[in-house]
Structures are given as C-alpha cells and as structure tokens.
Tab-separated table of N, CA and C in Angstrom:
chain	number	residue	atom	x	y	z
A	1	MET	N	-21.987	-5.360	6.029
A	1	MET	CA	-22.359	-4.105	5.082
A	1	MET	C	-23.409	-3.694	5.688
A	2	ASN	N	-23.363	-2.463	5.912
A	2	ASN	CA	-24.265	-1.515	6.542
A	2	ASN	C	-25.184	-0.892	5.123
A	3	ALA	N	-26.766	-0.709	5.481
A	3	ALA	CA	-27.418	-0.489	4.452
A	3	ALA	C	-27.361	0.687	3.560
A	4	LYS	N	-26.191	1.836	4.065
A	4	LYS	CA	-25.787	2.657	3.226
A	4	LYS	C	-24.919	2.065	2.097
A	5	SER	N	-23.758	1.398	2.421
A	5	SER	CA	-23.082	0.744	1.941
A	5	SER	C	-23.568	-0.251	0.438
A	6	GLN	N	-24.508	-1.073	1.182
A	6	GLN	CA	-25.442	-1.768	0.233
A	6	GLN	C	-26.073	-1.132	-0.946
A	7	ALA	N	-26.635	0.188	-0.682
A	7	ALA	CA	-27.440	1.044	-1.305
A	7	ALA	C	-26.308	1.399	-2.546
A	8	PHE	N	-25.526	1.755	-2.181
A	8	PHE	CA	-24.234	2.463	-2.868
A	8	PHE	C	-24.097	1.327	-3.886
A	9	PHE	N	-23.884	0.199	-3.581
A	9	PHE	CA	-23.256	-0.972	-4.537
A	9	PHE	C	-24.608	-1.053	-5.427
A	10	GLN	N	-25.677	-1.392	-5.204
A	10	GLN	CA	-27.068	-1.229	-6.135
A	10	GLN	C	-26.882	-0.282	-6.900
A	11	LYS	N	-26.675	1.067	-6.386
A	11	LYS	CA	-26.893	1.991	-7.398
A	11	LYS	C	-26.141	2.158	-8.108
A	12	HIS	N	-24.901	2.141	-8.089
A	12	HIS	CA	-23.746	2.754	-9.067
A	12	HIS	C	-22.872	1.386	-9.416
A	13	LEU	N	-23.156	0.362	-8.852
A	13	LEU	CA	-22.170	-1.142	-9.442
A	13	LEU	C	-22.854	-2.140	-9.925
A	14	SER	N	-24.462	-1.888	-9.658
A	14	SER	CA	-25.264	-2.927	-10.467
A	14	SER	C	-24.862	-4.564	-9.569
A	15	LEU	N	-24.409	-4.132	-8.284
A	15	LEU	CA	-24.182	-5.643	-7.830
A	15	LEU	C	-25.060	-5.940	-6.691
A	16	ASN	N	-25.165	-7.025	-6.207
A	16	ASN	CA	-25.826	-7.612	-5.451
A	16	ASN	C	-25.130	-7.658	-4.341
A	17	PRO	N	-25.018	-6.554	-2.895
A	17	PRO	CA	-24.193	-6.721	-2.131
A	17	PRO	C	-24.381	-8.122	-1.411
A	18	ALA	N	-25.493	-8.842	-1.150
A	18	ALA	CA	-25.460	-10.312	-0.629
A	18	ALA	C	-24.722	-11.196	-0.822
A	19	GLU	N	-23.987	-11.035	-2.391
A	19	GLU	CA	-23.007	-11.967	-3.022
A	19	GLU	C	-21.818	-11.598	-2.610
A	20	LEU	N	-21.340	-10.374	-2.014
A	20	LEU	CA	-20.166	-9.998	-1.818
A	20	LEU	C	-19.533	-10.755	-0.456
A	21	ARG	N	-18.432	-11.166	-0.387
A	21	ARG	CA	-17.980	-11.482	1.125
A	21	ARG	C	-16.398	-11.366	0.970
A	22	PRO	N	-16.009	-10.404	2.318
A	22	PRO	CA	-14.725	-10.257	2.679
A	22	PRO	C	-13.730	-11.059	2.404
A	23	VAL	N	-12.610	-11.116	1.615
A	23	VAL	CA	-11.612	-12.074	1.027
A	23	VAL	C	-10.358	-11.672	1.667
A	24	LEU	N	-10.008	-10.469	2.166
A	24	LEU	CA	-9.047	-10.000	2.445
A	24	LEU	C	-8.932	-8.637	3.137
A	25	TRP	N	-8.319	-8.525	4.457
A	25	TRP	CA	-8.607	-7.327	5.419
A	25	TRP	C	-7.256	-6.515	5.242
A	26	VAL	N	-6.740	-5.475	4.821
A	26	VAL	CA	-5.685	-4.669	4.710
A	26	VAL	C	-5.751	-3.383	5.800
A	27	ASP	N	-4.760	-3.404	6.685
A	27	ASP	CA	-5.025	-2.522	7.848
A	27	ASP	C	-3.232	-1.755	7.886
A	28	TYR	N	-3.410	-0.573	8.055
A	28	TYR	CA	-2.408	-0.096	8.208
A	28	TYR	C	-2.440	1.400	8.749
A	29	SER	N	-1.239	1.863	9.522
A	29	SER	CA	-1.676	3.663	9.887
A	29	SER	C	-0.609	4.281	8.753
A	30	ARG	N	-1.420	5.401	8.841
A	30	ARG	CA	-1.140	6.310	7.647
A	30	ARG	C	-0.786	7.903	8.051
A	31	LEU	N	-0.008	8.550	7.816
A	31	LEU	CA	0.662	9.810	7.630
A	31	LEU	C	0.480	10.375	6.392
A	32	THR	N	0.065	11.765	6.342
A	32	THR	CA	-0.155	12.173	5.249
A	32	THR	C	0.582	13.795	5.506
A	33	LEU	N	1.436	14.043	4.298
A	33	LEU	CA	2.362	15.258	4.529
A	33	LEU	C	1.768	16.268	3.213
A	34	VAL	N	1.567	17.334	3.456
A	34	VAL	CA	1.130	18.319	2.079
A	34	VAL	C	2.249	19.083	2.046
A	35	ASN	N	2.493	19.302	0.784
A	35	ASN	CA	3.512	20.613	0.373
A	35	ASN	C	2.664	21.571	0.309
A	36	LEU	N	3.222	22.819	1.006
A	36	LEU	CA	2.119	24.103	0.925
A	36	LEU	C	2.638	24.856	-0.185
A	37	ARG	N	3.664	24.474	-0.805
A	37	ARG	CA	4.144	25.345	-2.111
A	37	ARG	C	3.870	25.014	-3.492
A	38	SER	N	3.766	23.617	-3.299
A	38	SER	CA	3.215	22.945	-4.454
A	38	SER	C	1.881	21.882	-4.508
A	39	ARG	N	1.137	21.340	-5.193
A	39	ARG	CA	0.341	20.583	-5.367
A	39	ARG	C	0.614	18.904	-5.133
A	40	GLU	N	1.632	18.866	-4.120
A	40	GLU	CA	1.997	17.547	-3.911
A	40	GLU	C	1.593	17.228	-2.599
A	41	ARG	N	1.149	15.746	-2.386
A	41	ARG	CA	0.950	15.148	-0.966
A	41	ARG	C	1.692	13.723	-0.954
A	42	VAL	N	2.131	13.524	0.151
A	42	VAL	CA	2.710	12.213	0.430
A	42	VAL	C	2.431	11.317	1.585
A	43	THR	N	1.997	10.241	1.115
A	43	THR	CA	1.303	9.463	2.019
A	43	THR	C	2.330	8.131	2.530
A	44	ILE	N	2.431	8.062	3.911
A	44	ILE	CA	3.327	7.085	4.409
A	44	ILE	C	2.530	5.928	5.438
A	45	ASP	N	2.907	4.855	4.672
A	45	ASP	CA	1.778	3.676	5.317
A	45	ASP	C	2.657	2.922	6.149
A	46	LEU	N	2.393	2.539	7.629
A	46	LEU	CA	3.223	1.978	8.459
A	46	LEU	C	2.140	0.698	8.900
A	47	GLU	N	3.198	-0.305	9.508
A	47	GLU	CA	2.178	-1.275	10.208
A	47	GLU	C	1.483	-1.915	9.317
A	48	LEU	N	1.944	-2.234	7.859
A	48	LEU	CA	1.132	-2.905	6.930
A	48	LEU	C	0.380	-4.275	7.614
A	49	THR	N	-0.454	-4.634	7.722
A	49	THR	CA	-1.109	-5.793	8.182
A	49	THR	C	-2.238	-6.303	7.171
A	50	PHE	N	-2.148	-7.659	7.051
A	50	PHE	CA	-2.707	-8.543	6.085
A	50	PHE	C	-3.964	-9.508	6.811
A	51	ALA	N	-4.900	-9.630	6.863
A	51	ALA	CA	-5.628	-10.709	7.453
A	51	ALA	C	-6.856	-11.568	6.603
A	52	LYS	N	-6.836	-12.721	6.988
A	52	LYS	CA	-7.857	-13.377	6.387
A	52	LYS	C	-8.556	-14.683	7.394
A	53	GLY	N	-9.873	-14.442	7.797
A	53	GLY	CA	-9.905	-15.108	8.975
A	53	GLY	C	-9.010	-15.108	10.369
A	54	LYS	N	-8.592	-16.070	10.755
A	54	LYS	CA	-7.864	-16.055	11.848
A	54	LYS	C	-6.104	-15.724	11.413
A	55	ARG	N	-5.854	-15.858	10.025
A	55	ARG	CA	-4.889	-15.700	9.776
A	55	ARG	C	-4.116	-14.076	9.733
A	56	ARG	N	-3.015	-13.859	9.863
A	56	ARG	CA	-2.663	-12.712	9.895
A	56	ARG	C	-1.159	-12.549	9.778
A	57	ILE	N	-0.753	-11.437	8.621
A	57	ILE	CA	0.699	-11.318	8.294
A	57	ILE	C	0.953	-9.778	8.610
A	58	LYS	N	2.224	-9.419	9.505
A	58	LYS	CA	2.070	-8.080	9.700
A	58	LYS	C	3.428	-7.701	9.360
A	59	HIS	N	3.959	-6.593	8.450
A	59	HIS	CA	4.777	-6.288	7.968
A	59	HIS	C	5.213	-5.130	8.510
A	60	SER	N	5.744	-4.979	9.882
A	60	SER	CA	6.254	-3.794	10.367
A	60	SER	C	7.283	-3.363	9.981
A	61	HIS	N	8.128	-3.938	9.172
A	61	HIS	CA	9.558	-3.573	8.858
A	61	HIS	C	9.528	-2.358	7.629
A	62	LEU	N	8.400	-2.760	6.672
A	62	LEU	CA	8.078	-1.849	5.487
A	62	LEU	C	7.333	-0.771	5.823
A	63	VAL	N	7.935	0.390	5.027
A	63	VAL	CA	7.222	1.599	4.973
A	63	VAL	C	6.822	1.952	3.560
A	64	ILE	N	5.429	2.133	3.383
A	64	ILE	CA	4.943	2.124	1.736
A	64	ILE	C	5.001	3.733	1.928
A	65	VAL	N	5.547	4.476	0.719
A	65	VAL	CA	5.214	5.954	0.319
A	65	VAL	C	4.939	5.969	-0.872
A	66	GLU	N	3.843	6.901	-0.706
A	66	GLU	CA	3.076	7.227	-2.253
A	66	GLU	C	3.129	8.767	-2.316
A	67	ILE	N	3.585	9.088	-3.476
A	67	ILE	CA	3.608	10.615	-3.565
A	67	ILE	C	2.348	10.799	-4.801
A	68	LYS	N	1.541	11.728	-4.243
A	68	LYS	CA	0.660	11.990	-5.119
A	68	LYS	C	0.524	13.379	-5.390
A	69	GLN	N	0.632	13.580	-6.992
A	69	GLN	CA	0.375	14.838	-7.529
A	69	GLN	C	-0.364	15.206	-8.617
A	70	GLN	N	-0.456	16.415	-9.087
A	70	GLN	CA	-1.555	16.795	-9.983
A	70	GLN	C	-0.815	16.178	-11.594
A	71	LYS	N	0.605	16.278	-11.460
A	71	LYS	CA	1.262	15.713	-12.791
A	71	LYS	C	2.593	15.487	-12.135
A	72	GLU	N	3.016	14.496	-12.826
A	72	GLU	CA	4.353	13.735	-12.427
A	72	GLU	C	5.203	14.842	-12.432
A	73	ASP	N	6.036	15.213	-11.407
A	73	ASP	CA	7.119	15.858	-11.198
A	73	ASP	C	8.153	15.645	-10.705
A	74	VAL	N	9.160	15.332	-11.589
A	74	VAL	CA	10.591	14.748	-11.358
A	74	VAL	C	11.536	15.485	-10.161
A	75	SER	N	10.834	16.785	-10.335
A	75	SER	CA	11.670	17.870	-9.478
A	75	SER	C	11.334	17.853	-7.922
A	76	SER	N	10.423	16.651	-7.847
A	76	SER	CA	9.960	16.854	-6.495
A	76	SER	C	11.012	16.761	-5.271
A	77	SER	N	10.965	17.579	-3.869
A	77	SER	CA	11.946	17.708	-3.063
A	77	SER	C	11.691	16.433	-2.237
A	78	PHE	N	10.709	15.451	-2.105
A	78	PHE	CA	10.614	14.375	-1.782
A	78	PHE	C	11.163	13.104	-2.319
A	79	VAL	N	10.972	13.131	-3.666
A	79	VAL	CA	11.828	12.054	-4.438
A	79	VAL	C	13.122	12.402	-4.451
A	80	SER	N	13.695	13.819	-4.404
A	80	SER	CA	14.902	13.552	-4.206
A	80	SER	C	15.427	13.274	-3.125
A	81	ALA	N	15.092	13.609	-1.934
A	81	ALA	CA	15.137	12.865	-0.624
A	81	ALA	C	15.415	11.342	-0.725
A	82	ILE	N	14.425	10.626	-1.010
A	82	ILE	CA	14.293	9.432	-1.399
A	82	ILE	C	15.553	8.816	-2.024
A	83	ARG	N	15.745	9.600	-3.102
A	83	ARG	CA	16.681	9.131	-4.056
A	83	ARG	C	18.263	9.525	-3.501
A	84	GLN	N	18.327	10.315	-2.618
A	84	GLN	CA	19.442	10.422	-1.829
A	84	GLN	C	19.782	9.610	-0.943
A	85	GLU	N	18.716	9.300	-0.137
A	85	GLU	CA	18.902	8.031	0.967
A	85	GLU	C	19.031	6.697	0.222
A	86	LYS	N	19.188	6.404	-0.836
A	86	LYS	CA	19.257	5.240	-1.645
A	86	LYS	C	18.369	3.957	-1.294
A	87	ARG	N	17.047	4.686	-1.354
A	87	ARG	CA	15.879	3.889	-0.634
A	87	ARG	C	15.308	3.356	-2.257
A	88	LYS	N	14.798	1.999	-2.445
A	88	LYS	CA	14.344	1.443	-3.398
A	88	LYS	C	12.910	2.249	-3.689
A	89	MET	N	12.601	2.352	-4.953
A	89	MET	CA	11.332	2.907	-5.453
A	89	MET	C	10.611	1.757	-6.332
A	90	GLY	N	9.545	1.980	-6.173
A	90	GLY	CA	8.618	0.950	-7.208
A	90	GLY	C	7.189	0.794	-7.130
A	91	GLY	N	6.645	0.164	-7.691
A	91	GLY	CA	5.119	0.144	-7.392
A	91	GLY	C	4.399	-1.275	-7.235
A	92	MET	N	3.402	-1.187	-6.419
A	92	MET	CA	2.565	-2.421	-6.342
A	92	MET	C	1.543	-2.238	-5.497
A	93	SER	N	0.042	-2.569	-5.741
A	93	SER	CA	-0.723	-2.143	-5.113
A	93	SER	C	-0.668	-2.770	-3.372
A	94	LYS	N	-1.087	-2.326	-2.327
A	94	LYS	CA	-1.145	-3.380	-1.154
A	94	LYS	C	-2.068	-4.513	-1.189
A	95	TYR	N	-3.209	-4.387	-1.717
A	95	TYR	CA	-3.957	-5.579	-2.248
A	95	TYR	C	-3.435	-6.598	-2.801
A	96	CYS	N	-3.029	-6.194	-4.030
A	96	CYS	CA	-2.384	-7.293	-4.810
A	96	CYS	C	-0.978	-7.977	-3.972
A	97	PHE	N	-0.344	-7.063	-3.333
A	97	PHE	CA	0.640	-7.795	-2.257
A	97	PHE	C	0.004	-8.494	-1.071
A	98	GLY	N	-0.945	-8.102	-0.376
A	98	GLY	CA	-1.510	-8.696	0.143
A	98	GLY	C	-2.304	-10.235	-0.305
A	99	VAL	N	-2.945	-10.461	-1.280
A	99	VAL	CA	-3.162	-11.450	-1.930
A	99	VAL	C	-2.130	-12.523	-2.610
A	100	ALA	N	-1.067	-11.917	-2.827
A	100	ALA	CA	0.374	-12.785	-3.071
A	100	ALA	C	0.754	-13.144	-1.578
A	101	SER	N	0.540	-12.544	-0.652
A	101	SER	CA	1.128	-13.039	0.408
A	101	SER	C	0.253	-13.892	1.443
A	102	MET	N	-0.936	-14.043	1.099
A	102	MET	CA	-2.111	-14.705	1.841
A	102	MET	C	-2.555	-15.873	1.036
A	103	HIS	N	-2.241	-16.081	-0.327
A	103	HIS	CA	-2.894	-16.904	-1.039
A	103	HIS	C	-1.761	-17.554	-1.996
A	104	SER	N	-1.261	-18.624	-1.390
A	104	SER	CA	-0.002	-18.950	-1.996
A	104	SER	C	-0.584	-19.858	-3.274
A	105	ASP	N	-1.883	-20.362	-3.506
A	105	ASP	CA	-2.197	-21.106	-4.208
A	105	ASP	C	-3.051	-20.363	-5.489
A	106	ILE	N	-3.000	-19.010	-5.509
A	106	ILE	CA	-3.197	-18.088	-6.307
A	106	ILE	C	-1.855	-17.621	-7.359
A	107	LYS	N	-1.924	-17.902	-8.681
A	107	LYS	CA	-0.886	-17.504	-9.566
A	107	LYS	C	-0.003	-16.097	-9.333
A	108	SER	N	1.047	-15.921	-8.988
A	108	SER	CA	1.525	-14.638	-8.601
A	108	SER	C	2.709	-14.094	-9.430
A	109	ASN	N	3.207	-14.699	-10.241
A	109	ASN	CA	4.138	-14.521	-11.284
A	109	ASN	C	4.637	-13.017	-11.430
A	110	ARG	N	3.835	-12.651	-11.733
A	110	ARG	CA	3.908	-10.895	-12.074
A	110	ARG	C	4.408	-10.196	-10.821
A	111	PHE	N	4.055	-10.887	-9.728
A	111	PHE	CA	4.388	-10.006	-8.452
A	111	PHE	C	6.057	-10.576	-7.979
A	112	LYS	N	6.360	-11.576	-8.132
A	112	LYS	CA	7.392	-12.558	-7.973
A	112	LYS	C	8.552	-11.755	-7.506
A	113	GLN	N	9.038	-10.944	-8.619
A	113	GLN	CA	10.237	-10.058	-8.263
A	113	GLN	C	9.999	-9.090	-7.293
A	114	ARG	N	8.871	-8.331	-7.011
A	114	ARG	CA	8.909	-7.549	-5.893
A	114	ARG	C	8.512	-8.487	-4.884
A	115	MET	N	7.984	-9.429	-4.536
A	115	MET	CA	7.859	-9.982	-3.169
A	115	MET	C	9.198	-10.407	-2.921
A	116	ARG	N	10.234	-11.273	-3.755
A	116	ARG	CA	11.360	-11.066	-3.300
A	116	ARG	C	12.189	-10.230	-2.803
A	117	LEU	N	11.867	-8.936	-3.180
A	117	LEU	CA	12.509	-7.714	-2.702
A	117	LEU	C	11.913	-7.428	-1.665
A	118	PHE	N	10.785	-7.782	-1.073
A	118	PHE	CA	10.097	-7.637	0.122
A	118	PHE	C	10.639	-8.622	1.121
A	119	GLU	N	10.824	-9.793	0.691
A	119	GLU	CA	11.275	-10.929	1.695
A	119	GLU	C	12.784	-10.474	2.057
A	120	LYS	N	13.772	-9.904	0.972
A	120	LYS	CA	14.965	-9.592	1.475
A	120	LYS	C	15.314	-8.250	2.506
A	121	LEU	N	14.372	-7.390	2.417
A	121	LEU	CA	14.817	-5.963	3.120
A	121	LEU	C	14.205	-6.594	4.502
A	122	LYS	N	15.253	-5.729	5.672
A	122	LYS	CA	15.289	-6.367	6.938
A	122	LYS	C	15.225	-4.735	7.664
A	123	PRO	N	14.838	-5.160	8.756
A	123	PRO	CA	13.922	-3.789	9.765
A	123	PRO	C	15.400	-3.011	9.915
A	124	LEU	N	15.255	-1.636	9.764
A	124	LEU	CA	16.493	-0.743	10.000
A	124	LEU	C	16.844	-0.922	11.424
A	125	ASN	N	18.082	-0.796	11.472
A	125	ASN	CA	18.667	-0.576	12.789
A	125	ASN	C	18.094	0.707	13.776
A	126	SER	N	18.107	1.731	13.358
A	126	SER	CA	17.730	3.127	13.966
A	126	SER	C	17.058	3.720	12.784
A	127	PRO	N	16.055	4.540	13.088
A	127	PRO	CA	15.342	5.365	12.160
A	127	PRO	C	16.075	6.641	11.773
A	128	THR	N	15.722	6.710	10.710
A	128	THR	CA	16.353	7.786	9.521
A	128	THR	C	15.469	8.853	9.797
A	129	PRO	N	16.456	9.965	10.426
A	129	PRO	CA	15.562	11.445	10.461
A	129	PRO	C	15.112	11.905	9.198
A	130	ILE	N	13.860	12.449	9.255
A	130	ILE	CA	13.447	13.217	8.241
A	130	ILE	C	13.681	14.521	8.042
A	131	HIS	N	14.164	15.233	6.933
A	131	HIS	CA	14.685	16.821	6.919
A	131	HIS	C	13.691	17.358	6.300
C-alpha cells in the first residue's frame, strides 16, 4: 500500500494500514454504457477473475451487468432488452462471489442458491448482438 493510501486509511477509517493484508484479488474488464436521454448507466464486467496467492479462478463465461440509476426505473430500455432475451437477473457482490468461490472453509449458505446457478451456466455458443 502506498503512502497516500495509508494516510487515507488512518485519516478516514481509524485503521492501522500495517494490520491489513490482501485476502482476495478481484479483476475484470469493464465496459460502461451511458444513456444520453436519462440518468442511467450500465456497466458490463467481463473476464471475472479471482486470485489468492497462486490460486486463480477465471469465469470467462459470465457477464455481470449492473444498471446504475438515480432512482429505480422499471421502464429502462436496457432492463426491457434483458427480459426480452430471457436472461437471468439477480444480485450478488463480486467480492462475496469471490470469497465463496475461493474459500470452501467459509460458511456460504446465504450464497448457495446463486452459486449453484453460476455453476450451471454454460458458455454461449455465439455472441448475442446488442441493439
């Protein structure tokens, strides 16, 4: 951790940065789409990879899409397109997914249903065009 990061932790969080250790690295490629007519952004995360030490798990077949809105708008054209394509929707943080993937010794009952869904998903045979 560089000096600027250490100063931030000490000032804002009252934590001793020397006591912090990295336990999980989360890496992905992100695309961001911005709707010019409404206050909506869509982030698309690809190539999700978790690493701890020398162990790495890569989920190339998953695409994580997050819709960011000022207030929830069910009339979103992006939400409509996802529903029309019959894609699965739901929520889970990438960090929690990574911890549950990498640490079999940690109780993860809360995420079991979502983890089973991820295991069942198979890579798409061909990309779906975005309109």
